[in-house]
Tab-separated table of C-alpha atoms in Angstrom:
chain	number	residue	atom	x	y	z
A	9	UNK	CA	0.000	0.000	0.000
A	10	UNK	CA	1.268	3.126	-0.741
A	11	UNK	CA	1.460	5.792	1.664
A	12	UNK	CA	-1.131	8.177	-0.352
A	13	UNK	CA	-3.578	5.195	-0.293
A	14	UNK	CA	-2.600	4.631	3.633
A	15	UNK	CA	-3.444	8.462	4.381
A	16	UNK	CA	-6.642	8.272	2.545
A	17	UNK	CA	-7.827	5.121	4.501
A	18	UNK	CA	-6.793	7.046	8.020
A	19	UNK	CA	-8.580	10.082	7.332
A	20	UNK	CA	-11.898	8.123	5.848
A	21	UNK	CA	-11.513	5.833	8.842
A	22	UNK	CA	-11.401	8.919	11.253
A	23	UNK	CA	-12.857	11.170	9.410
A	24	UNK	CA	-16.453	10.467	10.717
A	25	UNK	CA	-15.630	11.251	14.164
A	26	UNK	CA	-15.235	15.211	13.275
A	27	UNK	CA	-11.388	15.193	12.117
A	28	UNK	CA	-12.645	15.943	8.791
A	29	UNK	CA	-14.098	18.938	9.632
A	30	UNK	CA	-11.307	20.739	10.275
A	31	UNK	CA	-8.513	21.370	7.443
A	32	UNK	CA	-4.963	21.762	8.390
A	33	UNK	CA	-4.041	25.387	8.199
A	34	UNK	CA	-7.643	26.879	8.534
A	35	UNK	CA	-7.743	29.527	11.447
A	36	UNK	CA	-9.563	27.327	14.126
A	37	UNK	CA	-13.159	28.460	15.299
A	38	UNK	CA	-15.626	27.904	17.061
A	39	UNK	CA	-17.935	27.071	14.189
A	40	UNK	CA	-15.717	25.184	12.810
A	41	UNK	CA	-15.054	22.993	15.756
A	42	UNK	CA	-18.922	23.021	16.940
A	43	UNK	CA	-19.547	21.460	13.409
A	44	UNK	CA	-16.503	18.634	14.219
A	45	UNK	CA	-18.405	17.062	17.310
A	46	UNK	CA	-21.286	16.928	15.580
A	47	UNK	CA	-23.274	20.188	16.339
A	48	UNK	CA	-26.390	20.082	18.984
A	49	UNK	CA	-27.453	16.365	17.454
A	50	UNK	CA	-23.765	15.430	18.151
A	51	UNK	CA	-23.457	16.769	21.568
A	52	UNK	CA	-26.886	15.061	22.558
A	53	UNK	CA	-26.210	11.692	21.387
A	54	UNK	CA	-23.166	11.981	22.962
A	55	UNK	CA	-23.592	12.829	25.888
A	56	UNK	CA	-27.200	11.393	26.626
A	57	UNK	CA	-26.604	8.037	26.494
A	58	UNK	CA	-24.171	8.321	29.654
A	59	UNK	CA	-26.315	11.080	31.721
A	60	UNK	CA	-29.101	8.574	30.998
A	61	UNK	CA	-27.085	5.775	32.764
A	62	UNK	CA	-25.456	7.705	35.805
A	63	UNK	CA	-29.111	9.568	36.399
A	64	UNK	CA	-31.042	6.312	36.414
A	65	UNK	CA	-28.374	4.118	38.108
A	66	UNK	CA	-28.540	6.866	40.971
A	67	UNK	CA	-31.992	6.513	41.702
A	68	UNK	CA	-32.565	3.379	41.327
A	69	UNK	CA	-29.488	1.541	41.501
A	70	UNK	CA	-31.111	-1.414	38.955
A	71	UNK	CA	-29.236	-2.860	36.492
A	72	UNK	CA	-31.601	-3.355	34.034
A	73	UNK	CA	-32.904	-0.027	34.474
A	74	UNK	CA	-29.568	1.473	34.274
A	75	UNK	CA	-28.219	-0.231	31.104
A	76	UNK	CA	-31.450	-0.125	29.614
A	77	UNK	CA	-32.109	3.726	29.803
A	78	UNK	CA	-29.110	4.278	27.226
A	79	UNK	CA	-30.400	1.605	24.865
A	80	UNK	CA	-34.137	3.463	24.598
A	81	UNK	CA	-32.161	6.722	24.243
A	82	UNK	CA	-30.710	5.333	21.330
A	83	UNK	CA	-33.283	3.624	19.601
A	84	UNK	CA	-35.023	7.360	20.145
A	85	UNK	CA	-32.308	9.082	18.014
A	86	UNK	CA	-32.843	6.292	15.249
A	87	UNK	CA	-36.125	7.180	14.726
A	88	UNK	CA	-35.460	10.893	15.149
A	89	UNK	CA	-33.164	10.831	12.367
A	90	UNK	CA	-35.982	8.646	10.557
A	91	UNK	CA	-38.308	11.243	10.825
A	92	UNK	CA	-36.165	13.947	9.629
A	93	UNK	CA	-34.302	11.638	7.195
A	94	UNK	CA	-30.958	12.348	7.942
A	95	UNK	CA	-27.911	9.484	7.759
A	96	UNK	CA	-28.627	6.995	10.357
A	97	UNK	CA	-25.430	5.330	10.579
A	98	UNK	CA	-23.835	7.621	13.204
A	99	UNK	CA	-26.832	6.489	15.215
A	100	UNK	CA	-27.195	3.325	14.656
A	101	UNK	CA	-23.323	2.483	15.687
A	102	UNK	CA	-23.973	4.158	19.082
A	103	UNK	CA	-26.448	2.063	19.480
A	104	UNK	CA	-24.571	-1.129	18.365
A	105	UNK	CA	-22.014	-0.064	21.061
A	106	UNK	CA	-24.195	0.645	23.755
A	107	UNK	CA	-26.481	-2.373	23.009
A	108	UNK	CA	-23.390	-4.907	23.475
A	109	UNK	CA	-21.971	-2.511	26.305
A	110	UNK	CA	-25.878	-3.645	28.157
A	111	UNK	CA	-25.646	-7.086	26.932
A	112	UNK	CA	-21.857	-7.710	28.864
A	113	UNK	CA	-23.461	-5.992	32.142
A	114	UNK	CA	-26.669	-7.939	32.064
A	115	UNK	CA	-24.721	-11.003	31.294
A	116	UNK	CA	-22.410	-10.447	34.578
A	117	UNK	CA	-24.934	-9.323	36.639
A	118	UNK	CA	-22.836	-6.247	37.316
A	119	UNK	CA	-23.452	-2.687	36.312
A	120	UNK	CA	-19.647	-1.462	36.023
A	121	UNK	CA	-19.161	-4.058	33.574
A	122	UNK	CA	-21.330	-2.010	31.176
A	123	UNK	CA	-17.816	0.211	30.780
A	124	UNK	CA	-15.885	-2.799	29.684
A	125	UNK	CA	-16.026	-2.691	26.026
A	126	UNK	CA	-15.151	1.317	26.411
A	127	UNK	CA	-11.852	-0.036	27.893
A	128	UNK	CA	-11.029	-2.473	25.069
A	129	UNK	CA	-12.196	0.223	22.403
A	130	UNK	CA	-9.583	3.245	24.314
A	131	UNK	CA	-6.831	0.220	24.586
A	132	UNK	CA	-7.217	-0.727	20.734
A	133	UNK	CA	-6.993	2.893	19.803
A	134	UNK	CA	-3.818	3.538	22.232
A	135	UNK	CA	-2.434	0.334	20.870
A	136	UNK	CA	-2.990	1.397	17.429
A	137	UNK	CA	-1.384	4.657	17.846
A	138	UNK	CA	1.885	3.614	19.943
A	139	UNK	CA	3.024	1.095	17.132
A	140	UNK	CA	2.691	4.055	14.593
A	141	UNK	CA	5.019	5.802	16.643
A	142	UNK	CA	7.341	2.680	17.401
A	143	UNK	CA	7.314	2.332	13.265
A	144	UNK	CA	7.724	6.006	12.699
A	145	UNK	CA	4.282	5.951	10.799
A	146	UNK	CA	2.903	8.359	13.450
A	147	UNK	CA	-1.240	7.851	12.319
A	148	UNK	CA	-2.248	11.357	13.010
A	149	UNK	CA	0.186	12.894	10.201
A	150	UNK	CA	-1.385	10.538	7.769
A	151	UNK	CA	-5.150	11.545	8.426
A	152	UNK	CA	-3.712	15.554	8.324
A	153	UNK	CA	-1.263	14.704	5.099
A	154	UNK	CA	-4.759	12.966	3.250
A	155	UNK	CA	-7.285	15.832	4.863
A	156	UNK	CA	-4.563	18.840	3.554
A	157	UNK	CA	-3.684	16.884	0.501
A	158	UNK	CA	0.264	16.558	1.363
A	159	UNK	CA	1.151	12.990	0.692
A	160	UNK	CA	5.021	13.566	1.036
A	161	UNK	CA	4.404	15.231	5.064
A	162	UNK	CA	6.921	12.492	5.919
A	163	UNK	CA	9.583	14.049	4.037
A	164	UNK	CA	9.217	17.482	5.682
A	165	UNK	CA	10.714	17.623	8.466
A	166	UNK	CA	8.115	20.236	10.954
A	167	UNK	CA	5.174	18.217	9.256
A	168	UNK	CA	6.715	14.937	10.401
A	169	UNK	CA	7.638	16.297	13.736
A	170	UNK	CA	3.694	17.756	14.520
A	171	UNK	CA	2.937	14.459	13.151
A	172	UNK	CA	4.661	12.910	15.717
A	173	UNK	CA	3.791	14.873	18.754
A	174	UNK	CA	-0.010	14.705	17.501
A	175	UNK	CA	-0.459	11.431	17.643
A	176	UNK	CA	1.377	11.269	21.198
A	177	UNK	CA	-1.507	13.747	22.370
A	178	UNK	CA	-3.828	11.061	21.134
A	179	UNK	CA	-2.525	8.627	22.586
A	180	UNK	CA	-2.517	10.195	26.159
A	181	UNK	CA	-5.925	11.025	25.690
A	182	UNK	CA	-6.845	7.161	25.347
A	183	UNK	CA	-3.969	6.522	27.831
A	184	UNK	CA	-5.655	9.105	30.577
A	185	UNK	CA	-8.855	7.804	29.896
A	186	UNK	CA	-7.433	4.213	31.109
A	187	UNK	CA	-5.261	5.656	33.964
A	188	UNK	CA	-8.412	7.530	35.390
A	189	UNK	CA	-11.265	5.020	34.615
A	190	UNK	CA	-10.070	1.585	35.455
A	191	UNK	CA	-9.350	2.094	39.383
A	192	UNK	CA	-13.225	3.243	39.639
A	193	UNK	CA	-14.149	0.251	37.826
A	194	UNK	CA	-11.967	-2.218	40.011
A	195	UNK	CA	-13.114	0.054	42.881
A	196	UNK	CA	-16.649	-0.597	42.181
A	197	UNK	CA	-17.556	3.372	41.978
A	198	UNK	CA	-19.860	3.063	39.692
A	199	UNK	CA	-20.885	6.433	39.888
A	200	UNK	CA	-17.829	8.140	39.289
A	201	UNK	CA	-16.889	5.729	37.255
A	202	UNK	CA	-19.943	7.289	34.534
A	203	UNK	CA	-19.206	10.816	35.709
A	204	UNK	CA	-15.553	10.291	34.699
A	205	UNK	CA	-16.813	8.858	31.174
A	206	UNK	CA	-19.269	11.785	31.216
A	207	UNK	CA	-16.224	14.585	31.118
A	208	UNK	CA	-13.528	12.493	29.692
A	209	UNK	CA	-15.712	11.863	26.428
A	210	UNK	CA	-16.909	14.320	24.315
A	211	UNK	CA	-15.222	17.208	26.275
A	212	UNK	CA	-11.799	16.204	26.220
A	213	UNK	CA	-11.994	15.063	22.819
A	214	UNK	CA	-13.276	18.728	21.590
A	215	UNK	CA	-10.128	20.185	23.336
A	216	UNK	CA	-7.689	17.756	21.697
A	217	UNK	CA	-9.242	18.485	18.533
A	218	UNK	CA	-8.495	21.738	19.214
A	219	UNK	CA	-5.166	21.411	20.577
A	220	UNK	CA	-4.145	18.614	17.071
A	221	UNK	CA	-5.581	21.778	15.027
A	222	UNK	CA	-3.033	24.227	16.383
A	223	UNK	CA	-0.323	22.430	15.924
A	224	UNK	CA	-1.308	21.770	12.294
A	225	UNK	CA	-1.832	25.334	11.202
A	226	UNK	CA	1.161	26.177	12.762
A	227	UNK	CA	2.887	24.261	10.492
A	228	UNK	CA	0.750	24.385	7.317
A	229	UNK	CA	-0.017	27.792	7.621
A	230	UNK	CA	3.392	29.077	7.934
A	231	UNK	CA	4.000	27.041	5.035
A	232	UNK	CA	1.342	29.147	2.997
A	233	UNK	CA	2.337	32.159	3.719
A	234	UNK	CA	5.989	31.339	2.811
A	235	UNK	CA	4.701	30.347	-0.455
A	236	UNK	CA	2.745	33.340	-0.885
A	237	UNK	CA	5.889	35.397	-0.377
C-alpha cells in the first residue's frame, strides 16, 4: 500500500468522528469545531446516552434499568433521524455499542461491567497509535497529510515532527482515559466511574481536537504564507 492510499484510509476511517471537519491550516473556530463534534445532534447523542445511565443508576441503583435507559435513548435518536431523514449510521453504531456494552453488564450481573467494552475500544486505539510511533508511521500525520492533501508530510521535516507529537496527544488522551477510569471500575464506583466517562468523552476530545488543530496550522499555515511570499 502506498502511503497516499494509507493516508486516505486514516482520514476516511477517522474522518467520521469530526477530524474531517477541520482542514490543516484553517484559522480554528468555534464554528468550525462546533460542526466537528457533531453540532447540537452530536453533543446530545453523545452525551445522553451516559447522563441517561449515571441519572437512572442513581436513583434506582437497577441494572436493568440502568443499562437499559441508554439503549431506549438510542433507539429514540434512530427514529429521530428517521423522521427527519438524515444518515442513520452515526446512530445506529452508538447504538450497536451501547447495546453490546448492556448485553456484557446484564450477562455479569454487574453494572460497572457495562464500561468494559469502552476499555477495550480506548486500549485498541492507544495500541494502534503507539506502534505508529514505534514504526515512525505516526497515524495522526497521515489523516492531516490525506485531509490537507500533502502525501510527502513524511519528508518534511516540521510536518513529520507535529505528526509525531499529535499522535502522542492522542494517545494520552486514550492513555488518561485508562489511567483515570479503570481504578473506579476495580473500585466498584460506579458512579464516578460514569461521571468520569461523562467529562472524559466528548469534552476532552473537543479540546484535543483543538489542541491537534493548532499544531497543524502552525505548520501548514506558515507554510502558505511562505509560499505566498
Amino acid at each position: 500500500m502506498t502511503e497516499p492510499e494509507a493516508g486516505n484510509q486514516v482520514a476516511g476511517a477517522l474522518g467520521g468522528a469530526g477530524f474531517g471537519a477541520l482542514k490543516p491550516g484553517e484559522t480554528p473556530t468555534m464554528v468550525a469545531l462546533w460542526q466537528a463534534v457533531g453540532k447540537t445532534r452530536g453533543l446530545v447523542e453523545s452525551l445522553a446516552p451516559g447522563l441517561g445511565f449515571l441519572i437512572t443508576f442513581t436513583l434506582t441503583g437497577e441494572l436493568l434499568l440502568s443499562v437499559g435507559a441508554p439503549v431506549v435513548l438510542a433507539v429514540v435518536f434512530i427514529l429521530v433521524r428517521l423522521i427527519q431523514r438524515t444518515p442513520l449510521m452515526p446512530a445506529v453504531a452508538g447504538l450497536i455499542g451501547i447495546a453490546a456494552s448492556a448485553g456484557v453488564a446484564l450477562w455479569s450481573g454487574r453494572a460497572e461491567d457495562n464500561f468494559i467494552l469502552g476499555f477495550v475500544v480506548n486500549g485498541l486505539w492507544l495500541g494502534v497509535l503507539m506502534v505508529s510511533l514505534l514504526v515512525r508511521r505516526p497515524v495522526l500525520g497521515y489523516l492531516a497529510g490525506a485531509l490537507a492533501g500533502d502525501p510527502q508530510w513524511r519528508s518534511q521535516p516540521g510536518t513529520r515532527r507535529i505528526a509525531t507529537v499529535a499522535t502522542w496527544l492522542w494517545a494520552g488522551l486514550f492513555g488518561l482515559r485508562l489511567l483515570v477510569q479503570v481504578p473506579l471500575y476495580v473500585s466498584a464506583s460506579i458512579g464516578a466511574l460514569a461521571a468520569a466517562k461523562l467529562v472524559m468523552g466528548l469534552p476532552l476530545y473537543a479540546a484535543w481536537l483543538w489542541v491537534t488543530w493548532l499544531l497543524y496550522r502552525a505548520v501548514y499555515g506558515s507554510r502558505a504564507t511562505a509560499t505566498r511570499c
